[in-house]
mmCIF file of C-alpha atoms in Angstrom:
data_model
loop_
_atom_site.group_PDB
_atom_site.id
_atom_site.type_symbol
_atom_site.label_atom_id
_atom_site.label_comp_id
_atom_site.label_asym_id
_atom_site.label_seq_id
_atom_site.Cartn_x
_atom_site.Cartn_y
_atom_site.Cartn_z
ATOM 1 C CA UNK A 1 107.036 115.010 101.249
ATOM 2 C CA UNK A 2 105.010 115.617 98.346
ATOM 3 C CA UNK A 3 106.772 118.838 97.555
ATOM 4 C CA UNK A 4 109.499 116.908 97.335
ATOM 5 C CA UNK A 5 107.975 114.610 94.583
ATOM 6 C CA UNK A 6 107.027 117.988 92.948
ATOM 7 C CA UNK A 7 110.712 119.047 92.818
ATOM 8 C CA UNK A 8 111.689 115.644 91.147
ATOM 9 C CA UNK A 9 109.155 115.956 88.603
ATOM 10 C CA UNK A 10 110.919 119.175 87.864
ATOM 11 C CA UNK A 11 113.946 117.600 87.521
ATOM 12 C CA UNK A 12 112.558 115.119 85.406
ATOM 13 C CA UNK A 13 112.724 117.246 82.375
ATOM 14 C CA UNK A 14 115.991 118.712 82.663
ATOM 15 C CA UNK A 15 118.245 116.265 84.611
ATOM 16 C CA UNK A 16 119.974 112.930 83.810
ATOM 17 C CA UNK A 17 117.637 109.995 84.311
ATOM 18 C CA UNK A 18 119.982 108.132 86.356
ATOM 19 C CA UNK A 19 120.231 110.697 88.946
ATOM 20 C CA UNK A 20 116.161 111.517 88.615
ATOM 21 C CA UNK A 21 115.736 107.483 89.635
ATOM 22 C CA UNK A 22 118.189 107.879 92.443
ATOM 23 C CA UNK A 23 116.111 110.718 93.691
ATOM 24 C CA UNK A 24 113.211 108.836 93.510
ATOM 25 C CA UNK A 25 114.157 105.980 94.706
ATOM 26 C CA UNK A 26 114.257 107.910 98.037
ATOM 27 C CA UNK A 27 111.272 109.871 97.864
ATOM 28 C CA UNK A 28 108.512 107.922 96.000
ATOM 29 C CA UNK A 29 108.353 105.116 98.661
ATOM 30 C CA UNK A 30 107.247 107.661 101.402
ATOM 31 C CA UNK A 31 103.880 108.780 99.332
ATOM 32 C CA UNK A 32 100.513 107.359 100.095
ATOM 33 C CA UNK A 33 98.691 105.732 96.914
ATOM 34 C CA UNK A 34 97.074 108.515 95.828
ATOM 35 C CA UNK A 35 100.440 110.858 95.585
ATOM 36 C CA UNK A 36 102.212 107.980 94.113
ATOM 37 C CA UNK A 37 99.598 107.944 91.551
ATOM 38 C CA UNK A 38 100.163 111.681 90.578
ATOM 39 C CA UNK A 39 103.974 111.370 90.223
ATOM 40 C CA UNK A 40 103.793 108.602 87.983
ATOM 41 C CA UNK A 41 101.424 110.457 85.530
ATOM 42 C CA UNK A 42 104.403 113.053 85.046
ATOM 43 C CA UNK A 43 106.907 111.106 83.162
ATOM 44 C CA UNK A 44 107.691 107.435 81.851
ATOM 45 C CA UNK A 45 110.706 107.231 84.200
ATOM 46 C CA UNK A 46 109.001 107.884 87.265
ATOM 47 C CA UNK A 47 105.981 105.873 86.012
ATOM 48 C CA UNK A 48 108.088 103.240 86.030
ATOM 49 C CA UNK A 49 109.374 103.585 89.418
ATOM 50 C CA UNK A 50 106.107 103.771 90.812
ATOM 51 C CA UNK A 51 105.095 100.474 89.329
ATOM 52 C CA UNK A 52 108.120 98.974 90.756
ATOM 53 C CA UNK A 53 107.252 100.768 94.475
ATOM 54 C CA UNK A 54 103.959 99.262 94.036
ATOM 55 C CA UNK A 55 104.759 95.640 93.134
ATOM 56 C CA UNK A 56 107.052 95.841 96.454
ATOM 57 C CA UNK A 57 104.229 96.970 98.521
ATOM 58 C CA UNK A 58 102.165 94.230 97.093
ATOM 59 C CA UNK A 59 104.741 91.605 97.733
ATOM 60 C CA UNK A 60 105.119 92.709 101.414
ATOM 61 C CA UNK A 61 102.822 94.243 103.653
ATOM 62 C CA UNK A 62 105.186 93.964 106.668
ATOM 63 C CA UNK A 63 107.746 96.133 105.017
ATOM 64 C CA UNK A 64 110.427 93.314 105.918
ATOM 65 C CA UNK A 65 109.878 93.848 109.440
ATOM 66 C CA UNK A 66 108.750 90.160 110.055
ATOM 67 C CA UNK A 67 110.467 87.306 109.894
ATOM 68 C CA UNK A 68 108.872 86.044 106.520
ATOM 69 C CA UNK A 69 107.340 88.544 103.436
ATOM 70 C CA UNK A 70 103.479 88.584 103.934
ATOM 71 C CA UNK A 71 101.595 89.609 100.348
ATOM 72 C CA UNK A 72 98.792 90.662 99.196
ATOM 73 C CA UNK A 73 96.833 88.456 96.618
ATOM 74 C CA UNK A 74 94.187 89.833 94.515
ATOM 75 C CA UNK A 75 92.365 88.259 92.172
ATOM 76 C CA UNK A 76 89.066 90.320 92.684
ATOM 77 C CA UNK A 77 89.801 93.519 91.098
ATOM 78 C CA UNK A 78 93.111 95.989 90.527
ATOM 79 C CA UNK A 79 93.757 97.237 94.036
ATOM 80 C CA UNK A 80 97.449 95.805 94.445
ATOM 81 C CA UNK A 81 97.414 96.493 98.179
ATOM 82 C CA UNK A 82 95.977 98.343 101.374
ATOM 83 C CA UNK A 83 97.855 101.070 102.622
ATOM 84 C CA UNK A 84 98.210 101.662 106.032
ATOM 85 C CA UNK A 85 101.418 102.516 108.712
ATOM 86 C CA UNK A 86 102.921 99.322 110.059
ATOM 87 C CA UNK A 87 103.873 98.848 113.583
ATOM 88 C CA UNK A 88 104.836 95.339 115.544
ATOM 89 C CA UNK A 89 103.620 96.061 118.561
ATOM 90 C CA UNK A 90 101.280 98.971 120.435
ATOM 91 C CA UNK A 91 101.775 102.377 120.347
ATOM 92 C CA UNK A 92 100.761 105.912 121.760
ATOM 93 C CA UNK A 93 98.321 107.271 119.501
ATOM 94 C CA UNK A 94 99.693 110.443 117.453
ATOM 95 C CA UNK A 95 97.792 113.333 115.516
ATOM 96 C CA UNK A 96 97.606 113.287 111.976
ATOM 97 C CA UNK A 97 100.306 116.621 112.195
ATOM 98 C CA UNK A 98 102.733 114.001 113.523
ATOM 99 C CA UNK A 99 105.981 113.733 111.165
ATOM 100 C CA UNK A 100 105.821 109.872 112.251
ATOM 101 C CA UNK A 101 102.180 109.509 110.548
ATOM 102 C CA UNK A 102 104.524 108.708 107.492
ATOM 103 C CA UNK A 103 106.398 105.723 107.159
ATOM 104 C CA UNK A 104 108.511 104.585 104.110
ATOM 105 C CA UNK A 105 107.175 101.594 101.899
ATOM 106 C CA UNK A 106 108.532 100.365 98.905
ATOM 107 C CA UNK A 107 112.418 100.672 99.490
ATOM 108 C CA UNK A 108 114.443 97.928 97.995
ATOM 109 C CA UNK A 109 114.333 95.399 100.868
ATOM 110 C CA UNK A 110 117.633 95.091 102.888
ATOM 111 C CA UNK A 111 118.510 92.222 105.001
ATOM 112 C CA UNK A 112 119.695 94.551 108.063
ATOM 113 C CA UNK A 113 116.142 95.429 108.880
ATOM 114 C CA UNK A 114 115.341 94.723 112.221
ATOM 115 C CA UNK A 115 112.337 91.810 112.813
ATOM 116 C CA UNK A 116 112.001 92.065 116.041
ATOM 117 C CA UNK A 117 109.742 94.936 117.709
ATOM 118 C CA UNK A 118 112.028 95.092 120.869
ATOM 119 C CA UNK A 119 115.283 95.129 119.452
ATOM 120 C CA UNK A 120 117.328 98.164 118.957
ATOM 121 C CA UNK A 121 116.583 99.843 115.006
ATOM 122 C CA UNK A 122 119.291 98.303 112.616
ATOM 123 C CA UNK A 123 119.688 99.630 109.104
ATOM 124 C CA UNK A 124 122.946 100.004 106.744
ATOM 125 C CA UNK A 125 122.325 103.438 106.988
ATOM 126 C CA UNK A 126 121.923 103.771 110.601
ATOM 127 C CA UNK A 127 118.190 105.275 110.030
ATOM 128 C CA UNK A 128 115.416 103.432 111.617
ATOM 129 C CA UNK A 129 113.207 102.604 108.561
ATOM 130 C CA UNK A 130 110.218 101.701 111.408
ATOM 131 C CA UNK A 131 109.880 104.918 112.953
ATOM 132 C CA UNK A 132 107.020 103.633 115.165
ATOM 133 C CA UNK A 133 109.285 101.738 117.368
ATOM 134 C CA UNK A 134 110.192 104.587 119.519
ATOM 135 C CA UNK A 135 106.313 104.754 120.362
ATOM 136 C CA UNK A 136 105.928 101.564 121.376
ATOM 137 C CA UNK A 137 109.099 101.829 123.937
ATOM 138 C CA UNK A 138 106.920 104.582 125.512
ATOM 139 C CA UNK A 139 105.183 101.793 127.066
ATOM 140 C CA UNK A 140 107.712 99.995 128.716
ATOM 141 C CA UNK A 141 109.057 99.933 132.006
ATOM 142 C CA UNK A 142 112.851 98.908 133.064
ATOM 143 C CA UNK A 143 112.033 95.745 135.144
ATOM 144 C CA UNK A 144 112.392 92.007 134.524
ATOM 145 C CA UNK A 145 113.332 88.693 136.043
ATOM 146 C CA UNK A 146 116.980 88.172 136.664
ATOM 147 C CA UNK A 147 116.823 84.737 134.794
ATOM 148 C CA UNK A 148 119.593 83.359 132.354
ATOM 149 C CA UNK A 149 117.308 80.239 130.983
ATOM 150 C CA UNK A 150 113.813 80.818 132.188
ATOM 151 C CA UNK A 151 112.584 77.002 131.633
ATOM 152 C CA UNK A 152 114.856 76.162 134.338
ATOM 153 C CA UNK A 153 114.383 76.267 138.342
ATOM 154 C CA UNK A 154 117.173 78.809 139.986
ATOM 155 C CA UNK A 155 118.140 78.731 143.445
ATOM 156 C CA UNK A 156 117.448 81.877 145.658
ATOM 157 C CA UNK A 157 118.845 83.044 148.739
ATOM 158 C CA UNK A 158 116.943 80.389 151.267
ATOM 159 C CA UNK A 159 119.284 77.057 150.975
ATOM 160 C CA UNK A 160 117.291 74.573 149.824
ATOM 161 C CA UNK A 161 114.527 76.598 148.331
ATOM 162 C CA UNK A 162 113.863 77.145 144.331
ATOM 163 C CA UNK A 163 111.415 78.819 142.692
ATOM 164 C CA UNK A 164 110.769 79.133 138.455
ATOM 165 C CA UNK A 165 110.599 82.409 136.662
ATOM 166 C CA UNK A 166 108.075 84.823 137.825
ATOM 167 C CA UNK A 167 107.636 85.887 134.130
ATOM 168 C CA UNK A 168 106.377 82.286 133.058
ATOM 169 C CA UNK A 169 102.928 81.705 134.702
ATOM 170 C CA UNK A 170 100.972 80.480 131.623
ATOM 171 C CA UNK A 171 97.824 79.267 132.600
ATOM 172 C CA UNK A 172 97.091 75.468 131.395
ATOM 173 C CA UNK A 173 94.120 75.993 130.417
ATOM 174 C CA UNK A 174 95.473 78.629 127.638
ATOM 175 C CA UNK A 175 93.838 76.461 124.942
ATOM 176 C CA UNK A 176 90.552 75.783 126.769
ATOM 177 C CA UNK A 177 87.594 75.027 124.834
ATOM 178 C CA UNK A 178 84.943 77.497 127.052
ATOM 179 C CA UNK A 179 84.704 80.838 125.209
ATOM 180 C CA UNK A 180 83.317 82.529 128.096
ATOM 181 C CA UNK A 181 87.263 81.849 130.166
ATOM 182 C CA UNK A 182 89.396 85.248 130.199
ATOM 183 C CA UNK A 183 92.759 83.550 128.741
ATOM 184 C CA UNK A 184 95.600 85.373 130.236
ATOM 185 C CA UNK A 185 98.787 84.769 130.513
ATOM 186 C CA UNK A 186 102.444 85.999 131.062
ATOM 187 C CA UNK A 187 105.580 86.033 130.023
ATOM 188 C CA UNK A 188 109.230 87.632 129.804
ATOM 189 C CA UNK A 189 109.408 91.397 128.787
ATOM 190 C CA UNK A 190 112.042 93.416 126.742
ATOM 191 C CA UNK A 191 114.003 94.331 129.979
ATOM 192 C CA UNK A 192 114.170 90.809 131.057
ATOM 193 C CA UNK A 193 117.637 88.914 131.525
ATOM 194 C CA UNK A 194 117.209 86.006 129.362
ATOM 195 C CA UNK A 195 117.737 86.067 125.507
ATOM 196 C CA UNK A 196 115.353 86.591 122.395
ATOM 197 C CA UNK A 197 115.345 83.001 122.125
ATOM 198 C CA UNK A 198 113.595 82.293 125.418
ATOM 199 C CA UNK A 199 110.767 80.213 125.301
ATOM 200 C CA UNK A 200 108.984 82.438 127.621
ATOM 201 C CA UNK A 201 109.317 85.219 125.156
ATOM 202 C CA UNK A 202 106.903 83.733 122.288
ATOM 203 C CA UNK A 203 104.745 86.696 121.504
ATOM 204 C CA UNK A 204 107.792 89.013 121.326
ATOM 205 C CA UNK A 205 109.767 87.481 118.441
ATOM 206 C CA UNK A 206 107.136 88.953 115.818
ATOM 207 C CA UNK A 207 105.245 86.858 113.676
ATOM 208 C CA UNK A 208 107.145 83.417 112.093
ATOM 209 C CA UNK A 209 104.447 81.582 110.209
ATOM 210 C CA UNK A 210 103.727 82.114 106.667
ATOM 211 C CA UNK A 211 100.609 84.344 105.977
ATOM 212 C CA UNK A 212 99.061 86.151 102.911
ATOM 213 C CA UNK A 213 96.428 88.709 102.686
ATOM 214 C CA UNK A 214 93.751 87.877 100.092
ATOM 215 C CA UNK A 215 91.113 89.613 98.782
ATOM 216 C CA UNK A 216 87.708 88.499 98.903
ATOM 217 C CA UNK A 217 84.678 89.741 96.526
ATOM 218 C CA UNK A 218 82.214 90.224 99.722
ATOM 219 C CA UNK A 219 84.697 90.196 102.857
ATOM 220 C CA UNK A 220 87.442 92.200 101.162
ATOM 221 C CA UNK A 221 90.754 91.468 102.963
ATOM 222 C CA UNK A 222 91.270 88.674 104.732
ATOM 223 C CA UNK A 223 94.450 87.062 106.406
ATOM 224 C CA UNK A 224 95.175 83.261 105.180
ATOM 225 C CA UNK A 225 97.959 80.704 106.316
ATOM 226 C CA UNK A 226 100.724 79.982 103.942
ATOM 227 C CA UNK A 227 101.443 76.799 105.739
ATOM 228 C CA UNK A 228 100.164 74.610 108.133
ATOM 229 C CA UNK A 229 99.344 76.164 111.719
ATOM 230 C CA UNK A 230 99.199 73.782 114.690
ATOM 231 C CA UNK A 231 97.155 73.964 117.810
ATOM 232 C CA UNK A 232 98.297 76.355 120.120
ATOM 233 C CA UNK A 233 101.120 78.131 117.740
ATOM 234 C CA UNK A 234 101.367 82.147 117.990
ATOM 235 C CA UNK A 235 100.148 83.708 115.062
ATOM 236 C CA UNK A 236 100.316 87.375 115.732
ATOM 237 C CA UNK A 237 99.642 90.137 118.028
ATOM 238 C CA UNK A 238 96.698 93.021 117.595
ATOM 239 C CA UNK A 239 99.058 96.070 117.015
ATOM 240 C CA UNK A 240 97.822 99.441 116.831
ATOM 241 C CA UNK A 241 97.367 102.974 118.241
ATOM 242 C CA UNK A 242 96.447 102.746 122.144
ATOM 243 C CA UNK A 243 93.496 105.653 122.708
ATOM 244 C CA UNK A 244 92.100 106.776 125.651
ATOM 245 C CA UNK A 245 88.087 106.307 125.992
ATOM 246 C CA UNK A 246 86.920 109.858 124.737
ATOM 247 C CA UNK A 247 89.746 109.686 121.683
ATOM 248 C CA UNK A 248 87.974 106.195 121.020
ATOM 249 C CA UNK A 249 84.542 107.330 121.047
ATOM 250 C CA UNK A 250 85.232 110.142 118.930
ATOM 251 C CA UNK A 251 87.111 107.940 116.356
ATOM 252 C CA UNK A 252 84.004 105.077 116.386
ATOM 253 C CA UNK A 253 81.765 107.736 115.394
ATOM 254 C CA UNK A 254 83.560 109.344 112.925
ATOM 255 C CA UNK A 255 84.118 105.720 111.263
ATOM 256 C CA UNK A 256 80.536 104.964 111.827
ATOM 257 C CA UNK A 257 79.696 108.119 109.450
ATOM 258 C CA UNK A 258 81.990 106.779 106.651
ATOM 259 C CA UNK A 259 80.636 103.629 106.944
ATOM 260 C CA UNK A 260 77.244 104.763 106.172
ATOM 261 C CA UNK A 261 78.426 106.262 103.135
ATOM 262 C CA UNK A 262 80.875 104.195 101.941
ATOM 263 C CA UNK A 263 82.599 100.556 102.096
ATOM 264 C CA UNK A 264 84.988 101.956 104.908
ATOM 265 C CA UNK A 265 85.732 99.562 107.560
ATOM 266 C CA UNK A 266 87.689 100.382 111.030
ATOM 267 C CA UNK A 267 89.826 98.230 112.950
ATOM 268 C CA UNK A 268 88.992 99.737 116.296
ATOM 269 C CA UNK A 269 89.297 96.892 119.075
ATOM 270 C CA UNK A 270 88.390 97.385 122.549
ATOM 271 C CA UNK A 271 90.267 95.145 125.341
ATOM 272 C CA UNK A 272 88.962 94.074 128.893
ATOM 273 C CA UNK A 273 90.875 92.638 131.087
ATOM 274 C CA UNK A 274 89.021 91.758 134.642
ATOM 275 C CA UNK A 275 91.183 92.733 137.944
ATOM 276 C CA UNK A 276 91.735 90.001 140.430
ATOM 277 C CA UNK A 277 89.179 91.504 142.453
ATOM 278 C CA UNK A 278 86.531 90.899 139.604
ATOM 279 C CA UNK A 279 84.770 94.295 140.622
ATOM 280 C CA UNK A 280 86.302 96.147 138.211
ATOM 281 C CA UNK A 281 88.408 95.690 134.467
ATOM 282 C CA UNK A 282 90.874 97.599 132.700
ATOM 283 C CA UNK A 283 89.872 98.837 129.162
ATOM 284 C CA UNK A 284 92.447 99.133 126.564
ATOM 285 C CA UNK A 285 91.360 100.658 123.196
ATOM 286 C CA UNK A 286 93.505 99.688 120.216
ATOM 287 C CA UNK A 287 93.137 101.529 116.890
ATOM 288 C CA UNK A 288 94.752 99.483 113.921
ATOM 289 C CA UNK A 289 92.998 101.658 111.340
ATOM 290 C CA UNK A 290 95.771 103.719 109.989
ATOM 291 C CA UNK A 291 98.422 102.497 112.242
ATOM 292 C CA UNK A 292 99.042 98.300 113.056
ATOM 293 C CA UNK A 293 100.061 95.149 111.968
ATOM 294 C CA UNK A 294 98.867 92.476 109.634
ATOM 295 C CA UNK A 295 96.190 91.397 112.310
ATOM 296 C CA UNK A 296 94.239 94.178 110.996
ATOM 297 C CA UNK A 297 93.162 92.206 108.189
ATOM 298 C CA UNK A 298 91.884 88.935 110.435
ATOM 299 C CA UNK A 299 88.135 88.823 109.483
ATOM 300 C CA UNK A 300 85.114 87.968 111.993
ATOM 301 C CA UNK A 301 83.500 84.307 112.154
ATOM 302 C CA UNK A 302 79.828 83.831 113.732
ATOM 303 C CA UNK A 303 81.223 80.387 114.792
ATOM 304 C CA UNK A 304 84.144 81.811 116.928
ATOM 305 C CA UNK A 305 86.974 81.000 113.969
ATOM 306 C CA UNK A 306 90.050 79.339 114.366
ATOM 307 C CA UNK A 307 91.747 81.643 116.615
ATOM 308 C CA UNK A 308 91.622 82.133 120.545
ATOM 309 C CA UNK A 309 92.402 85.319 121.566
ATOM 310 C CA UNK A 310 94.819 86.148 124.756
ATOM 311 C CA UNK A 311 95.624 88.413 127.103
ATOM 312 C CA UNK A 312 99.433 88.603 127.645
ATOM 313 C CA UNK A 313 101.198 90.483 130.182
ATOM 314 C CA UNK A 314 104.972 90.830 129.753
ATOM 315 C CA UNK A 315 107.175 92.278 132.583
ATOM 316 C CA UNK A 316 107.804 95.987 131.922
ATOM 317 C CA UNK A 317 105.248 96.733 129.749
ATOM 318 C CA UNK A 318 102.246 98.600 131.136
ATOM 319 C CA UNK A 319 99.454 97.037 129.306
ATOM 320 C CA UNK A 320 98.491 93.707 128.459
ATOM 321 C CA UNK A 321 98.588 92.494 124.686
ATOM 322 C CA UNK A 322 95.927 91.015 122.680
ATOM 323 C CA UNK A 323 97.840 88.099 121.113
ATOM 324 C CA UNK A 324 96.302 85.268 118.448
ATOM 325 C CA UNK A 325 96.926 81.744 119.049
ATOM 326 C CA UNK A 326 95.488 78.785 117.034
ATOM 327 C CA UNK A 327 92.623 77.380 118.588
ATOM 328 C CA UNK A 328 92.532 74.174 116.307
ATOM 329 C CA UNK A 329 94.809 73.130 113.491
ATOM 330 C CA UNK A 330 95.070 75.573 110.712
ATOM 331 C CA UNK A 331 95.193 74.091 107.272
ATOM 332 C CA UNK A 332 97.390 76.028 104.551
ATOM 333 C CA UNK A 333 95.579 78.031 102.336
ATOM 334 C CA UNK A 334 92.572 78.289 104.806
ATOM 335 C CA UNK A 335 91.308 82.166 106.402
ATOM 336 C CA UNK A 336 92.485 82.635 109.767
ATOM 337 C CA UNK A 337 89.301 84.358 112.072
ATOM 338 C CA UNK A 338 88.066 85.370 115.446
ATOM 339 C CA UNK A 339 84.744 86.341 116.991
ATOM 340 C CA UNK A 340 84.506 90.194 117.240
ATOM 341 C CA UNK A 341 81.813 90.131 119.778
ATOM 342 C CA UNK A 342 78.255 89.504 120.514
ATOM 343 C CA UNK A 343 75.824 90.642 117.821
ATOM 344 C CA UNK A 344 73.380 91.990 120.134
ATOM 345 C CA UNK A 345 75.521 94.645 121.136
ATOM 346 C CA UNK A 346 74.802 96.194 117.934
ATOM 347 C CA UNK A 347 71.707 95.025 116.337
ATOM 348 C CA UNK A 348 72.113 97.724 113.126
ATOM 349 C CA UNK A 349 75.917 96.753 112.241
ATOM 350 C CA UNK A 350 77.427 96.211 109.079
ATOM 351 C CA UNK A 351 76.591 92.636 107.206
ATOM 352 C CA UNK A 352 78.449 89.635 108.007
ATOM 353 C CA UNK A 353 79.469 87.362 105.147
ATOM 354 C CA UNK A 354 81.618 84.704 107.363
ATOM 355 C CA UNK A 355 79.569 81.956 106.036
ATOM 356 C CA UNK A 356 79.383 79.996 109.229
ATOM 357 C CA UNK A 357 76.832 77.369 109.716
ATOM 358 C CA UNK A 358 75.795 79.953 112.641
ATOM 359 C CA UNK A 359 76.189 83.349 110.770
ATOM 360 C CA UNK A 360 73.794 85.829 112.432
ATOM 361 C CA UNK A 361 74.485 87.629 108.895
ATOM 362 C CA UNK A 362 75.552 91.005 110.994
ATOM 363 C CA UNK A 363 78.840 92.228 111.985
ATOM 364 C CA UNK A 364 79.601 92.870 115.951
ATOM 365 C CA UNK A 365 80.385 96.463 116.716
ATOM 366 C CA UNK A 366 80.326 97.569 120.318
ATOM 367 C CA UNK A 367 78.799 100.966 121.409
ATOM 368 C CA UNK A 368 82.171 102.272 122.630
#
């Protein structure tokens, strides 16, 4: 893609500026910040277009894939945004050489973008501007409930008997106060007969609340509420690449090396779901370092924060999803946080700046 940008630079010396702008609008949004900066320095027209693209990127980290824009707000330094590839849901990990390791960011927003991770791709050109969606579908099975309205009981073949939707076994202790309780709930999935408005799809409709990504002098970027969020309300899913344990360990070693020589911060999370026998657990490694959604900006709090982590099983999805719910009322402007885990697992971790009353001064970081 950088070669195409260089071609635009060559044309800039001979072609009409209107044609140059038209070509640049198609190519420059694909460039990472370093390449965009290089192209920006070649001529005034491309510098102007690059500034517009940077402004668009800073105005919405979600690339118009969510219901509301999620802006970057920075009064600390001159970094306009944090660059990453956006995915609304879990995807299978892919190598850097994959053509889908790039994603356009900075296009003129169009109302035809899809804001639902499991809906069909839609754009005015027929081109899916969120190529990560095809990766997430590899984690789906074609199965689900036959309910038309899941919240109502429906009759089964045996006369006089009825049962509720099998996908709606939401645990009543979902918002329980015990930090040791494993919070698990089930919901309808992408292949269920009910529509996307079904109340048992609360976590599959994407992010509906207003949020912002705010820069802090010590903690870096963090996710903040831009509206009041009531206790129990769904905030977001932790989206990213699903890795094998071997790959997760390889990446964590690489991330640790980078962190030792720079201010690099990874977003690799290990999720464990205990099986019914309680004798074994399912381990899922989710890496949002380069591919993920705005949950990658949720910071740690030693006091547990204001978010509950809930494992959500959706009919037809192979793996559980880690979702965040408000554990208490969250006020507008308040940072949303959760506990990364037990600091005793990594006594020599990075410094913690959560400022909670019980801060351990060290960030948890599990030995993967």
